[in-house]
Amino acid sequence: MFYLIDGYNLLYAMGTLHARTPPDGLERARAALFGFLKGRHGDEAARVTVVFDARRAPRGAVAEANYQGIQVYFAVGHDEADDLIELLIRRASSPRLLTVISDDHRIQQAGRRRRCPVLGCGDYLALLERRRRRPAAPPRSGDGKPAGVSRAEARLWLGEFAGLADDPALKELFDPDGFLEEEQNGGRGAGGEET
């Protein structure tokens, strides 16, 4: 899934921006948003595109940039970000794989016309929160088996087999020459003699 985000719209929904945010506050808010999105999307951050109005862009901002994998656009050459977002929706080669995030009805309608999944900013933030709280499944190997065990399962098995280390028959099986016992006794053999 790819995500196309109305940047300032999301920042307002998060409560990060207010009507009287100074220009340096905008820069900090954008940086915080990028960090938030990178943290929530992780390795999939390259599937996230954020669009901002050009009139509030930082000095020297280019129309297109990359921030830790996140694609960032300032709507340079467009009247507003909405125009660029609509253009990106129209150009999407697989619109059903492009989730549009905005509370702006114009943007939502443009997404629905192309059959993109559309989320309001609040719904998107709730989705990210649910993902964050969901426990990660253990990675699976190619044969469908878990690559490792959970902590609870490891504790169970360690408890099950805890006494085996002291079993004389197993000591003989795994250490027939008494090397491990010798190491534990500081270089002395089982009878305490220097080796």
GROMACS .gro file of C-alpha atoms in nm:
model
  195
    1MET     CA    1   0.000   0.000   0.000
    2PHE     CA    2   0.120   0.351  -0.084
    3TYR     CA    3   0.016   0.664   0.107
    4LEU     CA    4  -0.043   1.013  -0.033
    5ILE     CA    5  -0.073   1.261   0.252
    6ASP     CA    6  -0.204   1.617   0.259
    7GLY     CA    7   0.082   1.740   0.482
    8TYR     CA    8  -0.051   2.056   0.647
    9ASN     CA    9  -0.394   1.897   0.677
   10LEU     CA   10  -0.245   1.611   0.879
   11LEU     CA   11  -0.037   1.849   1.092
   12TYR     CA   12  -0.351   2.047   1.185
   13ALA     CA   13  -0.536   1.724   1.266
   14MET     CA   14  -0.249   1.618   1.493
   15GLY     CA   15  -0.273   1.951   1.676
   16THR     CA   16   0.085   2.037   1.579
   17LEU     CA   17  -0.004   2.347   1.377
   18HIS     CA   18  -0.221   2.640   1.471
   19ALA     CA   19  -0.341   2.941   1.274
   20ARG     CA   20  -0.057   3.158   1.406
   21THR     CA   21   0.236   2.919   1.379
   22PRO     CA   22   0.553   3.117   1.294
   23PRO     CA   23   0.768   3.012   0.994
   24ASP     CA   24   1.033   2.843   1.211
   25GLY     CA   25   0.747   2.656   1.382
   26LEU     CA   26   0.640   2.522   1.041
   27GLU     CA   27   0.988   2.386   0.979
   28ARG     CA   28   0.993   2.211   1.318
   29ALA     CA   29   0.640   2.077   1.262
   30ARG     CA   30   0.735   1.932   0.923
   31ALA     CA   31   1.049   1.771   1.068
   32ALA     CA   32   0.844   1.623   1.354
   33LEU     CA   33   0.590   1.489   1.103
   34PHE     CA   34   0.863   1.320   0.899
   35GLY     CA   35   1.008   1.162   1.212
   36PHE     CA   36   0.662   1.044   1.319
   37LEU     CA   37   0.586   0.894   0.977
   38LYS     CA   38   0.928   0.728   0.953
   39GLY     CA   39   0.878   0.578   1.299
   40ARG     CA   40   0.530   0.448   1.223
   41HIS     CA   41   0.597   0.320   0.870
   42GLY     CA   42   0.953   0.198   0.934
   43ASP     CA   43   1.090   0.014   0.634
   44GLU     CA   44   0.780   0.107   0.432
   45ALA     CA   45   0.853   0.482   0.462
   46ALA     CA   46   0.950   0.481   0.093
   47ARG     CA   47   0.580   0.420   0.018
   48VAL     CA   48   0.481   0.750   0.183
   49THR     CA   49   0.443   1.076  -0.009
   50VAL     CA   50   0.365   1.403   0.169
   51VAL     CA   51   0.254   1.717  -0.017
   52PHE     CA   52   0.272   2.073   0.122
   53ASP     CA   53   0.166   2.412  -0.015
   54ALA     CA   54   0.458   2.597  -0.174
   55ARG     CA   55   0.368   2.935  -0.024
   56ARG     CA   56   0.471   2.809   0.322
   57ALA     CA   57   0.779   2.620   0.205
   58PRO     CA   58   1.116   2.690   0.366
   59ARG     CA   59   1.354   2.924   0.178
   60GLY     CA   60   1.530   2.742  -0.100
   61ALA     CA   61   1.294   2.446  -0.088
   62VAL     CA   62   1.290   2.235  -0.401
   63ALA     CA   63   0.968   2.104  -0.550
   64GLU     CA   64   1.060   1.744  -0.470
   65ALA     CA   65   1.281   1.602  -0.196
   66ASN     CA   66   1.339   1.286   0.001
   67TYR     CA   67   1.350   1.269   0.380
   68GLN     CA   68   1.470   0.933   0.514
   69GLY     CA   69   1.285   0.756   0.234
   70ILE     CA   70   0.968   0.967   0.254
   71GLN     CA   71   0.888   1.147  -0.071
   72VAL     CA   72   0.818   1.517  -0.001
   73TYR     CA   73   0.663   1.763  -0.246
   74PHE     CA   74   0.611   2.137  -0.217
   75ALA     CA   75   0.345   2.243  -0.466
   76VAL     CA   76   0.581   2.471  -0.659
   77GLY     CA   77   0.414   2.576  -0.983
   78HIS     CA   78   0.066   2.494  -0.851
   79ASP     CA   79  -0.184   2.726  -0.686
   80GLU     CA   80  -0.203   2.500  -0.380
   81ALA     CA   81  -0.116   2.153  -0.256
   82ASP     CA   82  -0.463   2.024  -0.348
   83ASP     CA   83  -0.386   2.077  -0.718
   84LEU     CA   84  -0.066   1.873  -0.695
   85ILE     CA   85  -0.233   1.600  -0.488
   86GLU     CA   86  -0.510   1.568  -0.750
   87LEU     CA   87  -0.246   1.546  -1.024
   88LEU     CA   88  -0.063   1.270  -0.834
   89ILE     CA   89  -0.390   1.081  -0.787
   90ARG     CA   90  -0.465   1.108  -1.160
   91ARG     CA   91  -0.115   0.983  -1.248
   92ALA     CA   92  -0.128   0.684  -1.011
   93SER     CA   93  -0.075   0.367  -1.216
   94SER     CA   94  -0.246   0.150  -0.948
   95PRO     CA   95  -0.492   0.382  -0.772
   96ARG     CA   96  -0.641   0.100  -0.563
   97LEU     CA   97  -0.301   0.065  -0.396
   98LEU     CA   98  -0.280   0.438  -0.316
   99THR     CA   99  -0.439   0.546   0.012
  100VAL     CA  100  -0.520   0.917   0.013
  101ILE     CA  101  -0.506   1.089   0.354
  102SER     CA  102  -0.684   1.423   0.390
  103ASP     CA  103  -0.982   1.582   0.558
  104ASP     CA  104  -1.032   1.803   0.252
  105HIS     CA  105  -1.350   1.694   0.068
  106ARG     CA  106  -1.208   1.794  -0.270
  107ILE     CA  107  -0.910   1.561  -0.220
  108GLN     CA  108  -1.128   1.281  -0.084
  109GLN     CA  109  -1.358   1.304  -0.389
  110ALA     CA  110  -1.060   1.300  -0.626
  111GLY     CA  111  -0.935   0.983  -0.457
  112ARG     CA  112  -1.275   0.814  -0.467
  113ARG     CA  113  -1.316   0.897  -0.837
  114ARG     CA  114  -1.002   0.691  -0.904
  115ARG     CA  115  -1.113   0.423  -0.654
  116CYS     CA  116  -0.830   0.496  -0.412
  117PRO     CA  117  -0.885   0.406  -0.049
  118VAL     CA  118  -0.948   0.737   0.130
  119LEU     CA  119  -0.889   0.808   0.498
  120GLY     CA  120  -0.956   1.119   0.699
  121CYS     CA  121  -0.658   1.233   0.905
  122GLY     CA  122  -0.809   1.108   1.232
  123ASP     CA  123  -0.876   0.764   1.083
  124TYR     CA  124  -0.521   0.746   0.949
  125LEU     CA  125  -0.373   0.837   1.289
  126ALA     CA  126  -0.595   0.574   1.454
  127LEU     CA  127  -0.474   0.315   1.199
  128LEU     CA  128  -0.111   0.397   1.278
  129GLU     CA  129  -0.181   0.369   1.650
  130ARG     CA  130  -0.345   0.028   1.609
  131ARG     CA  131  -0.046  -0.093   1.409
  132ARG     CA  132   0.193   0.030   1.676
  133ARG     CA  133   0.008  -0.159   1.948
  134ARG     CA  134  -0.023  -0.484   1.754
  135PRO     CA  135   0.245  -0.728   1.870
  136ALA     CA  136   0.485  -0.825   1.600
  137ALA     CA  137   0.461  -1.184   1.485
  138PRO     CA  138   0.787  -1.381   1.497
  139PRO     CA  139   0.954  -1.390   1.158
  140ARG     CA  140   0.888  -1.707   0.962
  141SER     CA  141   1.136  -1.913   0.771
  142GLY     CA  142   1.068  -2.021   0.414
  143ASP     CA  143   0.903  -2.345   0.528
  144GLY     CA  144   0.630  -2.167   0.728
  145LYS     CA  145   0.787  -2.237   1.068
  146PRO     CA  146   0.867  -1.952   1.310
  147ALA     CA  147   1.233  -1.847   1.289
  148GLY     CA  148   1.254  -1.830   1.669
  149VAL     CA  149   1.053  -1.878   1.984
  150SER     CA  150   0.872  -1.624   2.199
  151ARG     CA  151   1.007  -1.529   2.542
  152ALA     CA  152   0.723  -1.715   2.712
  153GLU     CA  153   0.798  -2.030   2.513
  154ALA     CA  154   1.171  -1.999   2.590
  155ARG     CA  155   1.097  -1.968   2.964
  156LEU     CA  156   0.871  -2.275   2.946
  157TRP     CA  157   1.139  -2.491   2.780
  158LEU     CA  158   1.419  -2.363   3.002
  159GLY     CA  159   1.209  -2.458   3.303
  160GLU     CA  160   1.134  -2.800   3.154
  161PHE     CA  161   1.498  -2.885   3.096
  162ALA     CA  162   1.664  -2.690   3.381
  163GLY     CA  163   1.774  -3.001   3.574
  164LEU     CA  164   1.942  -3.168   3.277
  165ALA     CA  165   2.266  -2.977   3.328
  166ASP     CA  166   2.319  -3.162   3.656
  167ASP     CA  167   2.232  -3.511   3.525
  168PRO     CA  168   2.556  -3.720   3.549
  169ALA     CA  169   2.468  -3.930   3.244
  170LEU     CA  170   2.425  -3.621   3.028
  171LYS     CA  171   2.744  -3.465   3.164
  172GLU     CA  172   2.932  -3.775   3.052
  173LEU     CA  173   2.757  -3.765   2.712
  174PHE     CA  174   2.834  -3.401   2.635
  175ASP     CA  175   3.169  -3.368   2.816
  176PRO     CA  176   3.336  -3.713   2.832
  177ASP     CA  177   3.681  -3.569   2.913
  178GLY     CA  178   3.557  -3.341   3.197
  179PHE     CA  179   3.681  -3.030   3.015
  180LEU     CA  180   3.382  -2.813   3.112
  181GLU     CA  181   3.405  -2.918   3.476
  182GLU     CA  182   3.777  -2.843   3.466
  183GLU     CA  183   3.710  -2.492   3.337
  184GLN     CA  184   3.454  -2.431   3.614
  185ASN     CA  185   3.707  -2.542   3.879
  186GLY     CA  186   3.968  -2.291   3.762
  187GLY     CA  187   4.187  -2.538   3.576
  188ARG     CA  188   4.168  -2.814   3.836
  189GLY     CA  189   4.029  -3.153   3.741
  190ALA     CA  190   3.727  -3.315   3.899
  191GLY     CA  191   3.932  -3.431   4.199
  192GLY     CA  192   4.083  -3.084   4.254
  193GLU     CA  193   4.430  -3.170   4.117
  194GLU     CA  194   4.615  -2.916   3.901
  195THR     CA  195   4.609  -3.002   3.530
   0.00000   0.00000   0.00000
